[in-house]
CSV table of C-alpha atoms in Angstrom, one decimal:
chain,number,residue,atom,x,y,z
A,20,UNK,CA,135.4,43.2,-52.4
A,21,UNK,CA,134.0,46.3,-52.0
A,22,UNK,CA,130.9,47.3,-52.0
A,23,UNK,CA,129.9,51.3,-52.1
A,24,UNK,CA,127.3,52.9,-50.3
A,25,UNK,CA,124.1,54.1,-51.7
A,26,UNK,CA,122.9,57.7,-51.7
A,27,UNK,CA,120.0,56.8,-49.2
A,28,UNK,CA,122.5,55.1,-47.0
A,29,UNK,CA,125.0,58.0,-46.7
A,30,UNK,CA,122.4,60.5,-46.2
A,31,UNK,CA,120.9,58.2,-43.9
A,32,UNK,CA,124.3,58.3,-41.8
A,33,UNK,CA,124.1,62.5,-41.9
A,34,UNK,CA,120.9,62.4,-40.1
A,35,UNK,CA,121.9,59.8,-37.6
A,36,UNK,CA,124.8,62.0,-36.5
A,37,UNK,CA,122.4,65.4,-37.0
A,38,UNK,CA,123.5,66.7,-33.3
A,39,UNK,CA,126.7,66.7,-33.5
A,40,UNK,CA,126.8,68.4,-36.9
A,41,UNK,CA,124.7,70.9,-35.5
A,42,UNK,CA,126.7,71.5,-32.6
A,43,UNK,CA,129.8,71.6,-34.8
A,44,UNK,CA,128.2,74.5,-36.8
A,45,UNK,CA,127.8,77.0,-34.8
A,46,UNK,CA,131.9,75.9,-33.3
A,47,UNK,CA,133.0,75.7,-37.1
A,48,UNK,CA,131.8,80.0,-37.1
A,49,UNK,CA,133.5,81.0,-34.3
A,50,UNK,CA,136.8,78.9,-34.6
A,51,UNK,CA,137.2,80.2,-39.0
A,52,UNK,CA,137.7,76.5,-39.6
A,53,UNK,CA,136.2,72.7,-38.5
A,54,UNK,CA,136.8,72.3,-35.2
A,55,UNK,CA,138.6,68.6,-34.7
A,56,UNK,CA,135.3,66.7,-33.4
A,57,UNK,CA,134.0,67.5,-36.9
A,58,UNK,CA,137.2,66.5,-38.4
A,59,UNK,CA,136.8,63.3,-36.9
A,60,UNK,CA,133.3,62.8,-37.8
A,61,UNK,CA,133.8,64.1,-41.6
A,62,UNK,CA,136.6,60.9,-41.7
A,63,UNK,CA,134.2,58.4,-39.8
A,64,UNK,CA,131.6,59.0,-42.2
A,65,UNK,CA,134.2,58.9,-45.1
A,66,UNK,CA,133.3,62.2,-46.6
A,67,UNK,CA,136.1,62.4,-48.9
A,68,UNK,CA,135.2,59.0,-50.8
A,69,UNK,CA,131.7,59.4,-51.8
A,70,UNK,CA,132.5,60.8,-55.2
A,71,UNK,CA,135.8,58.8,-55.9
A,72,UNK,CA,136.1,55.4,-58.0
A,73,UNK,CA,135.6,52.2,-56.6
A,74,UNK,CA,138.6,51.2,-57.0
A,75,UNK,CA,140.0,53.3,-54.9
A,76,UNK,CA,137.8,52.3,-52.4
A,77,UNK,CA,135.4,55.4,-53.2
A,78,UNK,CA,131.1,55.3,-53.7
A,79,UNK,CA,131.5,57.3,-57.2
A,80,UNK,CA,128.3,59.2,-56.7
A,81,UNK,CA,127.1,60.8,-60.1
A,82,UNK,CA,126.0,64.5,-60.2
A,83,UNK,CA,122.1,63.9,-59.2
A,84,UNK,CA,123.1,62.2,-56.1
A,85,UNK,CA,125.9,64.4,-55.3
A,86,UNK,CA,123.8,67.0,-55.4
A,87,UNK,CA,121.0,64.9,-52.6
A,88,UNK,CA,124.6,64.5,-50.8
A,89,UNK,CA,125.7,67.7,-50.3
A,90,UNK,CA,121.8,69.0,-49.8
A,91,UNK,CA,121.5,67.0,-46.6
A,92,UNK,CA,125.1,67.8,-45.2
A,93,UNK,CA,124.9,71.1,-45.9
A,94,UNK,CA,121.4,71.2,-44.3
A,95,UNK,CA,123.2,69.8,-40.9
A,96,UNK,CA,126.2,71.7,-40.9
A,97,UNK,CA,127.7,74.5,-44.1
A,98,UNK,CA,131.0,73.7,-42.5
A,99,UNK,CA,131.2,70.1,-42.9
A,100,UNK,CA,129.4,70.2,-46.8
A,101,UNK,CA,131.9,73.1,-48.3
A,102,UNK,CA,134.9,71.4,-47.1
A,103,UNK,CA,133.6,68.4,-48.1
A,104,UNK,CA,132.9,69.1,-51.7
A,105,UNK,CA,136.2,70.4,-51.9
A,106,UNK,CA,137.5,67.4,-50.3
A,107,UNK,CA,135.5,64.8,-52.3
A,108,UNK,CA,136.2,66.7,-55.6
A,109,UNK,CA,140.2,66.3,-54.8
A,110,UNK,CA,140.3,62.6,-53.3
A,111,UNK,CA,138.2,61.8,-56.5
A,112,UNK,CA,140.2,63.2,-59.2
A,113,UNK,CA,143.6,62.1,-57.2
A,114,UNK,CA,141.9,58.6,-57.3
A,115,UNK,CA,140.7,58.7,-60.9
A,116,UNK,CA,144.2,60.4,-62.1
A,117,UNK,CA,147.0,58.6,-60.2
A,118,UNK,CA,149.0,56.0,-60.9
A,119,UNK,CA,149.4,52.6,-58.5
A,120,UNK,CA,152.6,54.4,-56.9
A,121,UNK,CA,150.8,57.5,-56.3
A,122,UNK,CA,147.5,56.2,-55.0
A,123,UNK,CA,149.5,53.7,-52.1
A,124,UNK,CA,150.8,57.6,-50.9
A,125,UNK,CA,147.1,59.0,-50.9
A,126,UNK,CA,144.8,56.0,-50.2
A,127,UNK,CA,147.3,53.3,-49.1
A,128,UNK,CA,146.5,53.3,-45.0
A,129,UNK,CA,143.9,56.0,-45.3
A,130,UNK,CA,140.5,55.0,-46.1
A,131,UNK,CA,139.1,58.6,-46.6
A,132,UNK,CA,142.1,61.1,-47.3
A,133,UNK,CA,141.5,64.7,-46.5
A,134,UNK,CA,142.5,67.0,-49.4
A,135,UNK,CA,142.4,70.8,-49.2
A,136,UNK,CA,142.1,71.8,-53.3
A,137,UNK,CA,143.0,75.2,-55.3
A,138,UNK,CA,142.0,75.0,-59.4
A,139,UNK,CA,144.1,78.5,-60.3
A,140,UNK,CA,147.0,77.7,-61.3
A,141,UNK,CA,149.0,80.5,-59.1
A,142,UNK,CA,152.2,78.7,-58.2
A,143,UNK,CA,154.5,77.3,-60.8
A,144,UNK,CA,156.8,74.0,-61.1
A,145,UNK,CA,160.2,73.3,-62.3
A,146,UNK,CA,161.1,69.7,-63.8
A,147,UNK,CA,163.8,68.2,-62.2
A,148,UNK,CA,165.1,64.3,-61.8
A,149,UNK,CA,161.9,62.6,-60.4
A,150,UNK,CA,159.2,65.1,-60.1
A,151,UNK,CA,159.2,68.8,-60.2
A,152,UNK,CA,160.0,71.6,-57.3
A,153,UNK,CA,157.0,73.7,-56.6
A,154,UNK,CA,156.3,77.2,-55.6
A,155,UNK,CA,153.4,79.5,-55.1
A,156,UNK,CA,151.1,81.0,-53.1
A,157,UNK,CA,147.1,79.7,-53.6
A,158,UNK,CA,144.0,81.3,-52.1
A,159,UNK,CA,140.9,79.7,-50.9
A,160,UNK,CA,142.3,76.3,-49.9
A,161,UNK,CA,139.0,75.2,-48.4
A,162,UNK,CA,139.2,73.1,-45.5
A,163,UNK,CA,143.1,73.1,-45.8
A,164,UNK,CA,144.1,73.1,-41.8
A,165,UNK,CA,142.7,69.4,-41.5
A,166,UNK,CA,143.4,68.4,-44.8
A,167,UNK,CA,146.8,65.4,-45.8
A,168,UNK,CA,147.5,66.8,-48.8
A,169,UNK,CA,146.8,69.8,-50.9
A,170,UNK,CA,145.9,69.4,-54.7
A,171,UNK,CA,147.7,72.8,-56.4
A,172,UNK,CA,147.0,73.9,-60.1
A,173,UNK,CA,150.5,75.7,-61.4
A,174,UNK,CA,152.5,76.6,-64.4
A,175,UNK,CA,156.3,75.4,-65.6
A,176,UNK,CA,158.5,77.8,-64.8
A,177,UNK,CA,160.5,79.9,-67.5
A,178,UNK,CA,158.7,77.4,-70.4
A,179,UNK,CA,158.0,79.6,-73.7
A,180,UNK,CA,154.6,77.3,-73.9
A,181,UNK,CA,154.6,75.9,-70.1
A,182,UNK,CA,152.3,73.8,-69.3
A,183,UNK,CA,149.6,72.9,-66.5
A,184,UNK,CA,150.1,70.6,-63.7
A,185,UNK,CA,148.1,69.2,-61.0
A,186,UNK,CA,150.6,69.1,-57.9
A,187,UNK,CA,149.6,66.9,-55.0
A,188,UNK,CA,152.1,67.8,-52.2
A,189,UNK,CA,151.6,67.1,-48.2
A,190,UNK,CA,149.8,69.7,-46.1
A,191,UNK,CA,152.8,69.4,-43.5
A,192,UNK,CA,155.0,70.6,-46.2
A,193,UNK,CA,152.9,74.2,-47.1
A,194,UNK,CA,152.6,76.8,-44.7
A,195,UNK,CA,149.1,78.2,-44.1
A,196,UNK,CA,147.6,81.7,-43.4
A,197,UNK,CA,145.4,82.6,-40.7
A,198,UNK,CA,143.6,85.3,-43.4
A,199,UNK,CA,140.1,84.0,-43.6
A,200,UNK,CA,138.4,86.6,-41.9
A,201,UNK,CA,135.0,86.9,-43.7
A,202,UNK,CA,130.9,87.6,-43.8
A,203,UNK,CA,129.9,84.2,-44.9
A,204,UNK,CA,131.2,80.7,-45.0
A,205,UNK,CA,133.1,81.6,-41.9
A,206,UNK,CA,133.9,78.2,-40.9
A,207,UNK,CA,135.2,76.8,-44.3
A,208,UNK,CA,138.4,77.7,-43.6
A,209,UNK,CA,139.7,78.5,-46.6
A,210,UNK,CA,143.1,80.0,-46.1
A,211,UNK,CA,145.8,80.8,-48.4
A,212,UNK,CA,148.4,78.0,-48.4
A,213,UNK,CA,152.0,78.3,-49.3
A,214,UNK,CA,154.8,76.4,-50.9
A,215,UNK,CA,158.1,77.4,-51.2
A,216,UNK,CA,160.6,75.3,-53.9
A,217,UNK,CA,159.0,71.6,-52.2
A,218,UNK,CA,159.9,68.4,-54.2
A,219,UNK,CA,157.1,66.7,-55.3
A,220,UNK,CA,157.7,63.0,-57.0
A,221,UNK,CA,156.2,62.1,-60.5
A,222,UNK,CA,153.6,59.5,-58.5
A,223,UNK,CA,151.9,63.4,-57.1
A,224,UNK,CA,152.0,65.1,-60.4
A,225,UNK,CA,149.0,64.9,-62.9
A,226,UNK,CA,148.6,66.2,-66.2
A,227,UNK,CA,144.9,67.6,-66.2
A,228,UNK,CA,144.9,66.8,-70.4
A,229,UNK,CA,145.8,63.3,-70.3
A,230,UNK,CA,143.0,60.6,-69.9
A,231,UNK,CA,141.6,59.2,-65.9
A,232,UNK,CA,142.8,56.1,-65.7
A,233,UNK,CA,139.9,54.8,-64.0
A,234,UNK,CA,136.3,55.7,-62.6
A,235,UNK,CA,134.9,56.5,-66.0
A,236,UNK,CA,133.6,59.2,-68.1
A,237,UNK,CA,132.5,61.8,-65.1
A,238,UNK,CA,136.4,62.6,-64.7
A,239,UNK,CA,136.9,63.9,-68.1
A,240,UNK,CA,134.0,66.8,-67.4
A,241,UNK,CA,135.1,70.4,-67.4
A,242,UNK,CA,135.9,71.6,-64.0
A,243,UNK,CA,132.5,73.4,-63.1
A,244,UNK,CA,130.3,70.8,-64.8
A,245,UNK,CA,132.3,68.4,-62.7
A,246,UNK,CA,131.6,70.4,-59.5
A,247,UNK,CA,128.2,71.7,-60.3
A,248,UNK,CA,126.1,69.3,-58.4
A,249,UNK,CA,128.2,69.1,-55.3
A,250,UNK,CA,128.2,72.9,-54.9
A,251,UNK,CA,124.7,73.8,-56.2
A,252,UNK,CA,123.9,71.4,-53.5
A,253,UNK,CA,125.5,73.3,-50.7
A,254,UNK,CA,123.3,76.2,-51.9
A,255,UNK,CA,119.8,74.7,-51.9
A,256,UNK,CA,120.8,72.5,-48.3
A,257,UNK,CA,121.2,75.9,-46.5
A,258,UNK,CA,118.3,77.4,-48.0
A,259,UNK,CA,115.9,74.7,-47.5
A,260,UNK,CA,117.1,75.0,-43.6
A,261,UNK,CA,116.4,78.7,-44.1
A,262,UNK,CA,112.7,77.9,-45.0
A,263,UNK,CA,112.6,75.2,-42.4
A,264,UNK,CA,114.2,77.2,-39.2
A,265,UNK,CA,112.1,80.3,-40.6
A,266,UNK,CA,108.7,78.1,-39.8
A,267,UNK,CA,109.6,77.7,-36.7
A,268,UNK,CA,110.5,81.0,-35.9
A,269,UNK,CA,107.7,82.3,-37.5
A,270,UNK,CA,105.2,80.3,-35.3
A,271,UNK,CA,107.1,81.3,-31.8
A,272,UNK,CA,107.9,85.3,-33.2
A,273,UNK,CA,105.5,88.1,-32.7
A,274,UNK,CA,106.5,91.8,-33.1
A,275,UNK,CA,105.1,94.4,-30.9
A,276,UNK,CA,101.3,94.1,-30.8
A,277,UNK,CA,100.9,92.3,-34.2
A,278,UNK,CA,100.9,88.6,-33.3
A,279,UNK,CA,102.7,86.3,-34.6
A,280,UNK,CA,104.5,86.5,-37.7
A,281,UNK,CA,103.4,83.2,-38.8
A,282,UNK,CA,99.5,85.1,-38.9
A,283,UNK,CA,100.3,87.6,-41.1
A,284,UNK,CA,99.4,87.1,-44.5
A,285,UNK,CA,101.4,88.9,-46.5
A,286,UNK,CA,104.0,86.2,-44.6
A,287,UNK,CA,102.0,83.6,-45.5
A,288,UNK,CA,102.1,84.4,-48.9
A,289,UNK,CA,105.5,85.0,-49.0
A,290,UNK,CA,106.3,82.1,-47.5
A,291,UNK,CA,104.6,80.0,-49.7
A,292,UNK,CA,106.1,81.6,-52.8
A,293,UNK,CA,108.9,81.3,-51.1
A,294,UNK,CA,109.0,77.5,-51.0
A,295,UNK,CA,107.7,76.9,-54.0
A,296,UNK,CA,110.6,78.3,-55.5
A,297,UNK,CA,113.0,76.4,-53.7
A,298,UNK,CA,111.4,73.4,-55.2
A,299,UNK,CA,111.3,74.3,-58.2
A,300,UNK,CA,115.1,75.0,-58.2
A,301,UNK,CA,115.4,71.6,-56.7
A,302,UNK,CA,113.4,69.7,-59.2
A,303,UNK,CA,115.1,72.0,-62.2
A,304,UNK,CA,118.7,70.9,-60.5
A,305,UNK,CA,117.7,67.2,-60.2
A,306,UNK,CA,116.7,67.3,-64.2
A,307,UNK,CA,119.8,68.7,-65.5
A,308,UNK,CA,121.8,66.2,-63.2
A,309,UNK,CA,120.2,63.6,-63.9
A,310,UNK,CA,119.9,64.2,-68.3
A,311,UNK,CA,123.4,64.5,-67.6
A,312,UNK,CA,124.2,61.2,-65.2
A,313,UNK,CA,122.3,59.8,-68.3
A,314,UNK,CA,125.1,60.3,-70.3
A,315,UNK,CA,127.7,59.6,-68.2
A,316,UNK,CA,126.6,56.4,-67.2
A,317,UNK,CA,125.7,55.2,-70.7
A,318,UNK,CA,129.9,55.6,-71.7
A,319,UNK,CA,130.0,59.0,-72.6
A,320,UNK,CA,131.1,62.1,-72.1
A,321,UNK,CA,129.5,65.1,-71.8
A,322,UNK,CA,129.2,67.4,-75.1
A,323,UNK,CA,130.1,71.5,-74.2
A,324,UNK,CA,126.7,72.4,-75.1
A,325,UNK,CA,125.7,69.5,-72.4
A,326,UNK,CA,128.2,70.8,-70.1
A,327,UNK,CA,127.1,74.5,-70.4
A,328,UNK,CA,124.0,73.8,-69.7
A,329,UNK,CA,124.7,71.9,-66.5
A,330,UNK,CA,126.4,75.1,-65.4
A,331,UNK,CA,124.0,77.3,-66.5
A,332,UNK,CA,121.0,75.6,-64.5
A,333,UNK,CA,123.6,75.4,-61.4
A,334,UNK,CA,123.7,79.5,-61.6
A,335,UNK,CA,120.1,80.0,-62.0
A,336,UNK,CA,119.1,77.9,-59.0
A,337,UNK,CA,122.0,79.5,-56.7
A,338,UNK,CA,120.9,82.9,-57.5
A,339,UNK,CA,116.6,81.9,-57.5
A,340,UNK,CA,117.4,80.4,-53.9
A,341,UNK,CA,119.6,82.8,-52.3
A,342,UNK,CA,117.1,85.5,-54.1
A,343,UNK,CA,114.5,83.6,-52.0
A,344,UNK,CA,116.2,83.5,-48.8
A,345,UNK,CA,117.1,87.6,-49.3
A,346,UNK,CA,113.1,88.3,-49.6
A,347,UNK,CA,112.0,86.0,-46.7
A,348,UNK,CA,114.9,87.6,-44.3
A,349,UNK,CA,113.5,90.9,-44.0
A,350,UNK,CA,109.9,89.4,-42.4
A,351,UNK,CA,112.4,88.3,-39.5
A,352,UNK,CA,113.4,91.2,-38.0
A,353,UNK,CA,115.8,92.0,-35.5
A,354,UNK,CA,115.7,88.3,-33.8
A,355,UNK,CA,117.8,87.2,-36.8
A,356,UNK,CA,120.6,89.2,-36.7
A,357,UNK,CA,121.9,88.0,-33.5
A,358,UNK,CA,125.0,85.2,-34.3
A,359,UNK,CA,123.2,82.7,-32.3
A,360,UNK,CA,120.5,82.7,-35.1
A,361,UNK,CA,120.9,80.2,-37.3
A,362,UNK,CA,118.4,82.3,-39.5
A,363,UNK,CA,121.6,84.8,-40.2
A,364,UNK,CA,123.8,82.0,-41.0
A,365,UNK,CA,122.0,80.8,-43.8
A,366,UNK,CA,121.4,84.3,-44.8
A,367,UNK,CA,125.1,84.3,-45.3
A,368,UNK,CA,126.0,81.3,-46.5
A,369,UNK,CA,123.4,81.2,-49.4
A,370,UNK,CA,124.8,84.5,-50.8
A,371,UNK,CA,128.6,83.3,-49.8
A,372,UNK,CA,127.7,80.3,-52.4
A,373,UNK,CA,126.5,83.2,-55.1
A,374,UNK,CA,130.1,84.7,-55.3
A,375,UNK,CA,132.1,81.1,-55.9
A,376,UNK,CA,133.0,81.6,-59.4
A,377,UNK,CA,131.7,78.0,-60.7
A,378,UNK,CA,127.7,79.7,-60.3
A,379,UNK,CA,128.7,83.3,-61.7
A,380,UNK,CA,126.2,84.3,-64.2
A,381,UNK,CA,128.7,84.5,-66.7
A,382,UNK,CA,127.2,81.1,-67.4
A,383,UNK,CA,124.1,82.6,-69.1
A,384,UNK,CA,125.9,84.8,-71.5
A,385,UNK,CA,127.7,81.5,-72.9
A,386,UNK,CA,124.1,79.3,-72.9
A,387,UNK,CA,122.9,82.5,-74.6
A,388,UNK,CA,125.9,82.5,-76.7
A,389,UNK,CA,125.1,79.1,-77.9
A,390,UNK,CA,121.5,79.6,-78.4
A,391,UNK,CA,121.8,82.2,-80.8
A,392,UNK,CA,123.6,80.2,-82.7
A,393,UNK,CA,121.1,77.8,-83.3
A,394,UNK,CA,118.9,80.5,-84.5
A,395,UNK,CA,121.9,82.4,-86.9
């Protein structure tokens, strides 16, 4: 039988293994992708599978705990926790949407499946006998260059009212870029994969508007809602290690004649500010989730006016933490621009996880939207 691992437990194993995700970091950077010794870690620890069913051999984390998840990984290494939301997002919906034949091709001898995931739907897919033929070009395959299988959103071809797909084809079977050349989540590796007229069976193809057939009601929430505590926690994990590698840098760094920064009080108030407002994004986050896990574990799903405001507190604490981080930067001087600073990485990352289109702010004007309402 099996028996899924608690929250505590998994985070318990991303601090046992704290050195090598560290070291893979700074690797992860230079390479534009997870170097293989983190590969291999990401599939000891089963990162794919804390999100999916348990019947699919998965822990089926709700969005509070996701959210604790991703905080801690992303805290040891940005690398391993953006991947790894991508790749837990795809192995859970493959395992909640699949049928028996499809799930002995994705979980059948591999207990945590790597699987790269683009939500566009850029490429397109012809019907034939069996399954359909796909085609396309999708950007931003996250973690794609390790991954088994890709999970690709596309259209039917030539249809006067086509419809949406969700094609699960083999990574061998794509071609992928070498075009991620970019300022912040540099090691995510999120190239542009390729597929060019590839016959993918029925088992691999999902229709996004039919009902999971198993893991409950979390897998009928809207993409972003369904996404919102995994990648909100990427955010806050890299900003807390902001605040935490800061301290120490602050008590070792003095500039010029002035002593050490950590003396200064203007820092000091800063600093403290600073924090604050990282916890309360933290303890804002954790409400939301867990109001919403509430739900969800009662039987239900989430209304839109539930599910906008899960989004719409996912924005607000991306932006108040990065915001943070950008004030608290400039006390570091030049120190923290060097690469080797791990100072400049968060830097980077926080505002890299401000321009992924699930925490645009675009999510106020629709909780606005809805709150007007009330009052009209």
């Amino acid at each position: 039988m099996h028996h899924p691992r608690t929250v505590g437990a998994l985070i318990d194993e991303i601090r046992e293994h704290h050195v090598e995700f560290d070291i893979t970091a700074a690797e992860a950077e230079r390479q534009g992708t997870a170097p293989d010794a983190l590969d291999a870690l990401m599939r000891h620890l089963r990162v794919p599978m804390i999100k999916a069913p348990l019947e699919v051999g998965g822990d089926h984390l709700h969005m509070a705990d996701q959210f604790r998840y991703f905080s801690a990984l992303s805290y040891a290494n940005p690398t391993a926790a953006w991947a790894g939301f991508n790749h837990a997002g795809a192995a859970a919906m493959a395992g909640a949407r699949l049928g028996r034949d499809g799930l002995d091709i994705v979980f059948g001898d591999n207990p945590a499946p790597i699987m790269a995931a683009v939500s566009a739907p850029t490429g397109t897919f012809l019907p034939v006998d069996g399954g359909v033929r796909l085609t396309g070009t999708w950007k931003y395959a996250s973690g794609v260059k390790h991954s088994d299988f890709a999970l690709l959103t596309a259209v039917e071809a030539g249809a006067e009212q086509p419809r949406v797909r969700i094609v699960i084809v083999r990574t061998r079977e794509a071609r992928v870029d070498n075009d991620w050349d970019v300022m912040a989540l540099k090691g995510t590796g999120s190239f542009t994969i390729h597929v060019d007229d590839v016959f993918v069976p029925d088992a691999m193809v999902l229709d996004p508007m039919e009902a999971p057939r198993r893991g409950g009601p979390m897998f009928k929430t809207g993409y972003q809602a369904y996404v919102a505590g995994e990648n909100l926690g990427f955010t806050m994990g890299v900003c807390q290690r902001f605040m935490d590698e800061l301290a120490t840098y602050a008590n070792a760094k003095a500039r010029g004649f002035d002593g050490r920064l950590a003396d200064r009080g203007a820092f000091q108030y800063e600093f403290g500010k600073g924090q604050l407002a990282i916890d309360a994004a933290r303890a804002f986050a954790v409400k939301a989730f867990e109001e919403a896990d509430a739900t969800l574990l009662a039987g239900h799903t989430l209304s839109m006016q539930q599910q906008q405001y899960v989004v719409s507190a996912m924005a607000w604490c991306t932006e108040s933490a990065a915001n943070t981080v950008s004030h608290l930067f400039h006390f570091a001087g030049a120190g923290a621009l060097f690469n080797s600073s791990i100072l400049q990485r968060c830097f980077r990352d926080a505002h890299g996880s401000v321009q992924h289109h699930v925490a645009s702010n675009i999510a106020y004007d629709r909780y606005g939207q809805y709150l007007l309402s009330l009052g009209g």
